[in-house]
mmCIF file of C-alpha atoms in Angstrom:
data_model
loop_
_atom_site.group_PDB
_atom_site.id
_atom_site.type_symbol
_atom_site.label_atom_id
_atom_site.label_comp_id
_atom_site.label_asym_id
_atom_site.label_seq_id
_atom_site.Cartn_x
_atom_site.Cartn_y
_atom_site.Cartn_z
ATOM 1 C CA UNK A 1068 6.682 57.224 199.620
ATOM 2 C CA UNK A 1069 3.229 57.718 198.229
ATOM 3 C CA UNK A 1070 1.342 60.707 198.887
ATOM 4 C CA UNK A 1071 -2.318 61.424 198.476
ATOM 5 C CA UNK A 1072 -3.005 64.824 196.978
ATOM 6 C CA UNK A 1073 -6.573 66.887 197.512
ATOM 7 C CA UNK A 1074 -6.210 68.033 194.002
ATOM 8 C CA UNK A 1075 -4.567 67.321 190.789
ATOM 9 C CA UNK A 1076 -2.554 70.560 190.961
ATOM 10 C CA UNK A 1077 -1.520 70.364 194.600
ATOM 11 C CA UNK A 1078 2.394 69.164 194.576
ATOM 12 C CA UNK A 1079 3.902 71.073 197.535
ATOM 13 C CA UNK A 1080 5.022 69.289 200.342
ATOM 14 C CA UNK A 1081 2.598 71.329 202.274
ATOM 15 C CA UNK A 1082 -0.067 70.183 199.916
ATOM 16 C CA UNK A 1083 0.973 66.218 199.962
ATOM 17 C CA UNK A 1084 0.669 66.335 203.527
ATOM 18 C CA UNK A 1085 -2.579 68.064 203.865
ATOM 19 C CA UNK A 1086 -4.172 65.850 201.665
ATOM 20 C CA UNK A 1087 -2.546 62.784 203.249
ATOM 21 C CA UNK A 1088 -3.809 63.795 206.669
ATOM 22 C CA UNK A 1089 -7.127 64.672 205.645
ATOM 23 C CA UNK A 1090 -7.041 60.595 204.373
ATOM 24 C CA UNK A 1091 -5.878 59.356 207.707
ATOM 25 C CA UNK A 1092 -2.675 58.360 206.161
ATOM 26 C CA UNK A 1093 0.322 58.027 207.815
ATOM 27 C CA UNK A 1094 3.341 60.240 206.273
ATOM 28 C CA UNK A 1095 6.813 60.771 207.852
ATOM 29 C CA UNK A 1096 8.445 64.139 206.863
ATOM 30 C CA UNK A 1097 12.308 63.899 206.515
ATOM 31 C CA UNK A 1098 15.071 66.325 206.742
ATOM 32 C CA UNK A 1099 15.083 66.218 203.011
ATOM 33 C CA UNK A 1100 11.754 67.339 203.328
ATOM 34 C CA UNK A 1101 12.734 70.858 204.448
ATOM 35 C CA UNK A 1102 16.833 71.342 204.439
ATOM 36 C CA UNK A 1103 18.330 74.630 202.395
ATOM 37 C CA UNK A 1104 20.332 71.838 199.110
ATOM 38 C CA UNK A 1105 23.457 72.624 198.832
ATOM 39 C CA UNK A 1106 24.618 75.493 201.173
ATOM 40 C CA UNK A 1107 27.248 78.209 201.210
ATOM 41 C CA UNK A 1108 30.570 76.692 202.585
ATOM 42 C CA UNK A 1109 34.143 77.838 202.876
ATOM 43 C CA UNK A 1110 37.180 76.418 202.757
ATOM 44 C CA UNK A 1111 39.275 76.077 206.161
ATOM 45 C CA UNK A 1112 41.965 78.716 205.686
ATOM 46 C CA UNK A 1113 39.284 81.212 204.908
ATOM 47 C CA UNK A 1114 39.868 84.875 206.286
ATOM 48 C CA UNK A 1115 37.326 86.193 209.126
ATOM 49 C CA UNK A 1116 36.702 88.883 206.985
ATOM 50 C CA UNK A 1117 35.572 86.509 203.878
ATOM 51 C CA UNK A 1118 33.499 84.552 206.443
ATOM 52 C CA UNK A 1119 31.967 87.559 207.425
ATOM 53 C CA UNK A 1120 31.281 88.793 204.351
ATOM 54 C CA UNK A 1121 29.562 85.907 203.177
ATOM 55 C CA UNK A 1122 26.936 85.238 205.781
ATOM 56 C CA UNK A 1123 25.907 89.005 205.467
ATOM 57 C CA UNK A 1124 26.281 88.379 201.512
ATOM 58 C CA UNK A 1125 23.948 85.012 201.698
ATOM 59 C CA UNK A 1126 21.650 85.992 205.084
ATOM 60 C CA UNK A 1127 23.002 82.895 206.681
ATOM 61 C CA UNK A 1128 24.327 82.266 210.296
ATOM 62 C CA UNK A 1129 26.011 78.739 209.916
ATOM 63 C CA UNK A 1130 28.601 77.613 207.072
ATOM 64 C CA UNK A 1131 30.298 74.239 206.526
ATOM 65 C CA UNK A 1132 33.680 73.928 206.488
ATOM 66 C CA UNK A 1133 34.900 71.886 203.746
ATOM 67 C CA UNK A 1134 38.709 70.818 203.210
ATOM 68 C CA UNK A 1135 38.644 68.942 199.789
ATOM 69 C CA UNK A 1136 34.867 68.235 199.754
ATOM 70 C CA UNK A 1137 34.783 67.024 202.997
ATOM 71 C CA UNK A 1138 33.104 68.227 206.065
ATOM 72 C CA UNK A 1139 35.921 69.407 208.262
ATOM 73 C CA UNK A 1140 33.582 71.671 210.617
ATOM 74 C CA UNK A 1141 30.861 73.915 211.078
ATOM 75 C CA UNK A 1142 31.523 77.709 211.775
ATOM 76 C CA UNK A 1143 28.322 79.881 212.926
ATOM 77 C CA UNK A 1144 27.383 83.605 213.436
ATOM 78 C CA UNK A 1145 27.939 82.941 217.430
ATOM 79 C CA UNK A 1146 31.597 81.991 216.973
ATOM 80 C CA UNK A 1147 31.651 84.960 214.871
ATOM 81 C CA UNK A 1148 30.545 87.513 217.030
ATOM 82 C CA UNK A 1149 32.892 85.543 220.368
ATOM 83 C CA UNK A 1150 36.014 86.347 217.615
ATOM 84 C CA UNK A 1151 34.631 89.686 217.351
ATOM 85 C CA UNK A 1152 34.249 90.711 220.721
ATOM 86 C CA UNK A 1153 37.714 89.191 221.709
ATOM 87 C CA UNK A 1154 39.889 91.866 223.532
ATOM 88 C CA UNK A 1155 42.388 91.861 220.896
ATOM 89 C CA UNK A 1156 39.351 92.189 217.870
ATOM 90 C CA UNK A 1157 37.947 95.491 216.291
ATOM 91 C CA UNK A 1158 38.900 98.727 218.837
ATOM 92 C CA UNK A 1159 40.009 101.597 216.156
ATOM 93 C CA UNK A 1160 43.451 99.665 215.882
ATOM 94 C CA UNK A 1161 45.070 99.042 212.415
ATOM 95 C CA UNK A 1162 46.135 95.539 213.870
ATOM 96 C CA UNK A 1163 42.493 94.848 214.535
ATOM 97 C CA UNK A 1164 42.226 95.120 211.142
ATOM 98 C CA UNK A 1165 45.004 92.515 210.016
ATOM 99 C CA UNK A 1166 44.098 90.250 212.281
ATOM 100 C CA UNK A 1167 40.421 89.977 210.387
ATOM 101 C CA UNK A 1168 42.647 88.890 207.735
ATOM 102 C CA UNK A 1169 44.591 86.538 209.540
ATOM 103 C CA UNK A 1170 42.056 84.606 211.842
ATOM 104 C CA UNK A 1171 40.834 81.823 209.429
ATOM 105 C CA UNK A 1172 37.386 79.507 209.226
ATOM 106 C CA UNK A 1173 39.523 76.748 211.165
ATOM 107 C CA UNK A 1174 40.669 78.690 213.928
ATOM 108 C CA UNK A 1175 37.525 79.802 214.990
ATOM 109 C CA UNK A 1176 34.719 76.602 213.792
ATOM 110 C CA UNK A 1177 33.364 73.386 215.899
ATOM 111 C CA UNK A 1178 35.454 70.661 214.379
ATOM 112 C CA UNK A 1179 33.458 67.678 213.448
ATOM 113 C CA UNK A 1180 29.934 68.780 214.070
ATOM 114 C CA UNK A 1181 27.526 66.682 214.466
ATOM 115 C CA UNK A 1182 25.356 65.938 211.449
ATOM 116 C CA UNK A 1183 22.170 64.731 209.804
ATOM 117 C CA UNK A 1184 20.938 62.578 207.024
ATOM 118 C CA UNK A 1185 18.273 63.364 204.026
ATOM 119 C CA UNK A 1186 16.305 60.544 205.142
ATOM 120 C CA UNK A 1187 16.329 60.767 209.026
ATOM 121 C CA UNK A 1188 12.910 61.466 209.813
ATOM 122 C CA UNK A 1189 12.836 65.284 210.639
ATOM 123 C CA UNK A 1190 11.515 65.245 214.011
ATOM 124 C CA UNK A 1191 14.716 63.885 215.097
ATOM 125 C CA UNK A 1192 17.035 66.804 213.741
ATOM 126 C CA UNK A 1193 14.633 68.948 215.736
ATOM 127 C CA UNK A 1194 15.670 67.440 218.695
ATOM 128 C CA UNK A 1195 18.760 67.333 217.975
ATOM 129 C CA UNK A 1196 18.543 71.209 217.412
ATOM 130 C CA UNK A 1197 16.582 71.996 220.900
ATOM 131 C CA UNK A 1198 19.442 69.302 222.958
ATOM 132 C CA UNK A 1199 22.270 70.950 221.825
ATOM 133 C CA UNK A 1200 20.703 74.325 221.612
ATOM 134 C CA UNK A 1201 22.409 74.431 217.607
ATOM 135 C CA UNK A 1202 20.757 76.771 214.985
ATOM 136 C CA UNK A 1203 21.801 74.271 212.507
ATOM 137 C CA UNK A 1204 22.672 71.130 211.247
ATOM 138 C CA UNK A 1205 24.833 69.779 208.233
ATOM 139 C CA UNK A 1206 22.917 67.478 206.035
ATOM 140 C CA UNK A 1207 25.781 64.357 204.541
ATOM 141 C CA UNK A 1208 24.496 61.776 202.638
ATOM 142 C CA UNK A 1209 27.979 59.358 202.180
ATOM 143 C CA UNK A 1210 30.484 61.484 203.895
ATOM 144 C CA UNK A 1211 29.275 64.733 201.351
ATOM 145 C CA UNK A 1212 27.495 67.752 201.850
ATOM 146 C CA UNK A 1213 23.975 68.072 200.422
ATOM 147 C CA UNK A 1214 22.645 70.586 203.085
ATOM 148 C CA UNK A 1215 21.998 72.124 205.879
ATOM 149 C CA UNK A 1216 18.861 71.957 208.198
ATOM 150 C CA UNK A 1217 18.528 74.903 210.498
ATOM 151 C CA UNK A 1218 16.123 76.358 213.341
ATOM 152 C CA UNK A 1219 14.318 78.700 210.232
ATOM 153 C CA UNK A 1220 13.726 75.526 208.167
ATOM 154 C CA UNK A 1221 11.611 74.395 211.068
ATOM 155 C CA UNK A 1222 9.826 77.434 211.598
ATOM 156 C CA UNK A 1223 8.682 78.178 208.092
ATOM 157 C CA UNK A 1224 7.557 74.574 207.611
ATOM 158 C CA UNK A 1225 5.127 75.299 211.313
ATOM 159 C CA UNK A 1226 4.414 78.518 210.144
ATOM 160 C CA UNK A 1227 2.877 76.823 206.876
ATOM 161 C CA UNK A 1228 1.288 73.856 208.660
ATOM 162 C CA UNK A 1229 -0.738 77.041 211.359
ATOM 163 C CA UNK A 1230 -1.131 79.001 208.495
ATOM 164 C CA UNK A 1231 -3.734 76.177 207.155
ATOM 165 C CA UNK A 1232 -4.918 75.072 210.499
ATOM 166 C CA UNK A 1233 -2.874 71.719 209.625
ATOM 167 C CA UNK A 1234 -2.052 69.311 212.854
ATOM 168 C CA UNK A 1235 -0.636 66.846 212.841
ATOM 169 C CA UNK A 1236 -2.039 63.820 215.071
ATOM 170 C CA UNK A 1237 -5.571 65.741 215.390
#
Protein backbone atom coordinates (compact mmCIF):
# COMPACT_ATOMS: atom_id res chain seq x y z
CA UNK A 1 0.00 0.00 0.00
CA UNK A 2 1.30 3.35 -1.10
CA UNK A 3 0.73 6.32 0.83
CA UNK A 4 1.05 9.94 -0.10
CA UNK A 5 2.69 12.03 2.59
CA UNK A 6 2.14 16.13 2.97
CA UNK A 7 5.71 16.32 3.96
CA UNK A 8 8.94 14.56 3.83
CA UNK A 9 8.99 14.12 7.62
CA UNK A 10 5.38 13.06 8.09
CA UNK A 11 5.48 9.01 8.67
CA UNK A 12 2.66 8.44 11.21
CA UNK A 13 -0.19 6.64 10.23
CA UNK A 14 -2.10 9.68 11.16
CA UNK A 15 0.11 11.62 8.85
CA UNK A 16 -0.09 8.99 5.72
CA UNK A 17 -3.66 9.29 5.90
CA UNK A 18 -4.02 12.96 6.10
CA UNK A 19 -1.98 13.48 3.30
CA UNK A 20 -3.66 10.68 1.31
CA UNK A 21 -7.06 12.23 1.89
CA UNK A 22 -6.11 15.61 1.21
CA UNK A 23 -5.03 13.81 -2.51
CA UNK A 24 -8.38 12.20 -2.94
CA UNK A 25 -6.78 8.89 -2.57
CA UNK A 26 -8.35 6.02 -1.50
CA UNK A 27 -6.60 4.25 1.69
CA UNK A 28 -8.04 1.32 3.74
CA UNK A 29 -6.84 1.29 7.42
CA UNK A 30 -6.37 -2.31 8.82
CA UNK A 31 -6.39 -3.77 12.20
CA UNK A 32 -2.67 -3.80 11.89
CA UNK A 33 -3.04 -0.31 11.51
CA UNK A 34 -3.96 0.29 15.17
CA UNK A 35 -3.79 -3.21 17.35
CA UNK A 36 -1.54 -3.14 20.84
CA UNK A 37 1.67 -6.11 18.97
CA UNK A 38 2.09 -8.60 21.00
CA UNK A 39 -0.07 -8.45 24.22
CA UNK A 40 0.11 -9.67 27.79
CA UNK A 41 -1.23 -13.34 27.91
CA UNK A 42 -1.35 -16.08 30.48
CA UNK A 43 -1.20 -19.44 30.48
CA UNK A 44 -4.54 -21.51 31.26
CA UNK A 45 -3.85 -22.81 34.76
CA UNK A 46 -3.04 -19.31 35.83
CA UNK A 47 -4.22 -18.29 39.47
CA UNK A 48 -7.07 -15.46 39.74
CA UNK A 49 -4.83 -13.73 41.78
CA UNK A 50 -1.88 -13.69 38.98
CA UNK A 51 -4.60 -12.67 36.48
CA UNK A 52 -5.49 -10.01 38.60
CA UNK A 53 -2.38 -8.84 39.25
CA UNK A 54 -1.41 -8.50 35.84
CA UNK A 55 -4.12 -6.44 34.27
CA UNK A 56 -3.66 -3.90 37.22
CA UNK A 57 0.27 -4.47 36.58
CA UNK A 58 -0.16 -3.79 32.56
CA UNK A 59 -3.56 -1.33 32.67
CA UNK A 60 -5.27 -3.89 30.54
CA UNK A 61 -8.86 -5.38 30.74
CA UNK A 62 -8.60 -8.41 28.25
CA UNK A 63 -5.73 -11.21 28.17
CA UNK A 64 -5.29 -14.17 25.81
CA UNK A 65 -5.16 -17.36 26.96
CA UNK A 66 -2.48 -19.31 25.48
CA UNK A 67 -1.87 -23.21 26.10
CA UNK A 68 1.45 -23.92 24.18
CA UNK A 69 1.33 -20.80 21.93
CA UNK A 70 -1.97 -21.27 20.99
CA UNK A 71 -5.03 -19.27 21.54
CA UNK A 72 -7.07 -21.33 23.93
CA UNK A 73 -9.39 -18.28 25.12
CA UNK A 74 -9.83 -14.86 26.02
CA UNK A 75 -10.32 -13.85 29.77
CA UNK A 76 -11.47 -10.04 30.44
CA UNK A 77 -11.83 -7.61 33.43
CA UNK A 78 -15.83 -8.43 33.30
CA UNK A 79 -15.30 -12.14 33.97
CA UNK A 80 -13.06 -10.90 36.55
CA UNK A 81 -15.12 -8.83 38.51
CA UNK A 82 -18.47 -11.83 37.92
CA UNK A 83 -15.59 -14.28 39.82
CA UNK A 84 -15.20 -11.61 42.23
CA UNK A 85 -18.53 -10.85 43.19
CA UNK A 86 -19.48 -14.65 43.35
CA UNK A 87 -21.10 -15.49 46.79
CA UNK A 88 -18.38 -17.73 47.70
CA UNK A 89 -15.45 -14.81 46.53
CA UNK A 90 -13.76 -12.12 48.82
CA UNK A 91 -16.11 -11.63 52.30
CA UNK A 92 -13.26 -11.38 55.21
CA UNK A 93 -12.96 -15.32 54.91
CA UNK A 94 -9.48 -17.02 54.83
CA UNK A 95 -11.07 -19.49 52.21
CA UNK A 96 -11.88 -16.49 50.07
CA UNK A 97 -8.49 -16.11 50.01
CA UNK A 98 -7.40 -19.72 48.77
CA UNK A 99 -9.81 -19.88 46.47
CA UNK A 100 -8.05 -16.66 44.55
CA UNK A 101 -5.38 -19.11 44.36
CA UNK A 102 -7.23 -21.89 43.17
CA UNK A 103 -9.71 -20.44 40.48
CA UNK A 104 -7.48 -20.50 37.30
CA UNK A 105 -7.50 -18.36 33.74
CA UNK A 106 -9.50 -21.49 32.26
CA UNK A 107 -12.12 -21.72 34.67
CA UNK A 108 -13.23 -18.42 34.40
CA UNK A 109 -12.28 -17.23 30.24
CA UNK A 110 -14.59 -17.40 26.88
CA UNK A 111 -13.14 -20.43 25.22
CA UNK A 112 -12.42 -19.89 21.63
CA UNK A 113 -13.10 -16.24 21.16
CA UNK A 114 -13.68 -14.96 18.26
CA UNK A 115 -10.77 -13.29 16.49
CA UNK A 116 -9.29 -10.90 13.95
CA UNK A 117 -6.66 -10.68 11.33
CA UNK A 118 -3.72 -7.91 10.73
CA UNK A 119 -5.03 -7.34 7.41
CA UNK A 120 -8.90 -7.30 7.85
CA UNK A 121 -9.76 -3.92 7.07
CA UNK A 122 -10.41 -2.23 10.54
CA UNK A 123 -13.82 -1.08 10.13
CA UNK A 124 -14.86 -4.57 10.33
CA UNK A 125 -13.29 -5.41 13.87
CA UNK A 126 -15.26 -2.34 14.90
CA UNK A 127 -18.25 -3.95 14.15
CA UNK A 128 -17.44 -6.78 15.33
CA UNK A 129 -16.69 -4.93 18.71
CA UNK A 130 -20.20 -2.85 18.78
CA UNK A 131 -22.29 -6.61 17.69
CA UNK A 132 -20.99 -8.45 20.31
CA UNK A 133 -20.66 -5.59 22.68
CA UNK A 134 -16.60 -7.05 23.27
CA UNK A 135 -13.93 -4.54 24.53
CA UNK A 136 -11.54 -6.53 22.57
CA UNK A 137 -10.41 -8.64 20.03
CA UNK A 138 -7.39 -11.15 19.56
CA UNK A 139 -5.37 -10.37 16.53
CA UNK A 140 -3.94 -14.28 14.85
CA UNK A 141 -2.21 -14.20 11.86
CA UNK A 142 -1.75 -18.38 11.13
CA UNK A 143 -3.28 -19.75 14.21
CA UNK A 144 -0.62 -17.25 16.49
CA UNK A 145 -1.03 -14.36 18.49
CA UNK A 146 0.30 -11.03 17.20
CA UNK A 147 -2.28 -8.78 19.06
CA UNK A 148 -5.02 -7.56 20.33
CA UNK A 149 -7.45 -4.81 18.98
CA UNK A 150 -9.61 -3.28 21.63
CA UNK A 151 -12.46 -0.51 22.09
CA UNK A 152 -9.30 2.15 23.26
CA UNK A 153 -7.41 1.35 20.02
CA UNK A 154 -10.43 2.76 18.27
CA UNK A 155 -10.87 5.66 20.29
CA UNK A 156 -7.37 7.04 20.27
CA UNK A 157 -7.10 6.53 16.51
CA UNK A 158 -10.85 9.01 16.34
CA UNK A 159 -9.55 11.03 18.88
CA UNK A 160 -6.42 11.73 16.51
CA UNK A 161 -8.39 11.89 13.26
CA UNK A 162 -11.00 15.05 15.43
CA UNK A 163 -8.06 16.27 16.87
CA UNK A 164 -6.94 17.43 13.13
CA UNK A 165 -10.37 18.00 11.82
CA UNK A 166 -9.60 14.73 9.61
CA UNK A 167 -12.91 12.93 7.97
CA UNK A 168 -12.97 10.60 6.35
CA UNK A 169 -15.39 10.56 3.15
CA UNK A 170 -15.73 14.57 3.40
Amino acid sequence: MTFATRSPKCNTLHCKIRGSLSQQESIMVTVNDLMTVIPNSVPPHTPMRTVIGVMKTEGCRQLPVLDNGKLVGIITDRDVRLVMNSPVVLHGRWQDEELLDSVTAESCMTPNPITVTPNMPAYRAAEMLSIYKFGGLPVLENDTLVGIITVTDFLEYAAKMLAEDVVPGL
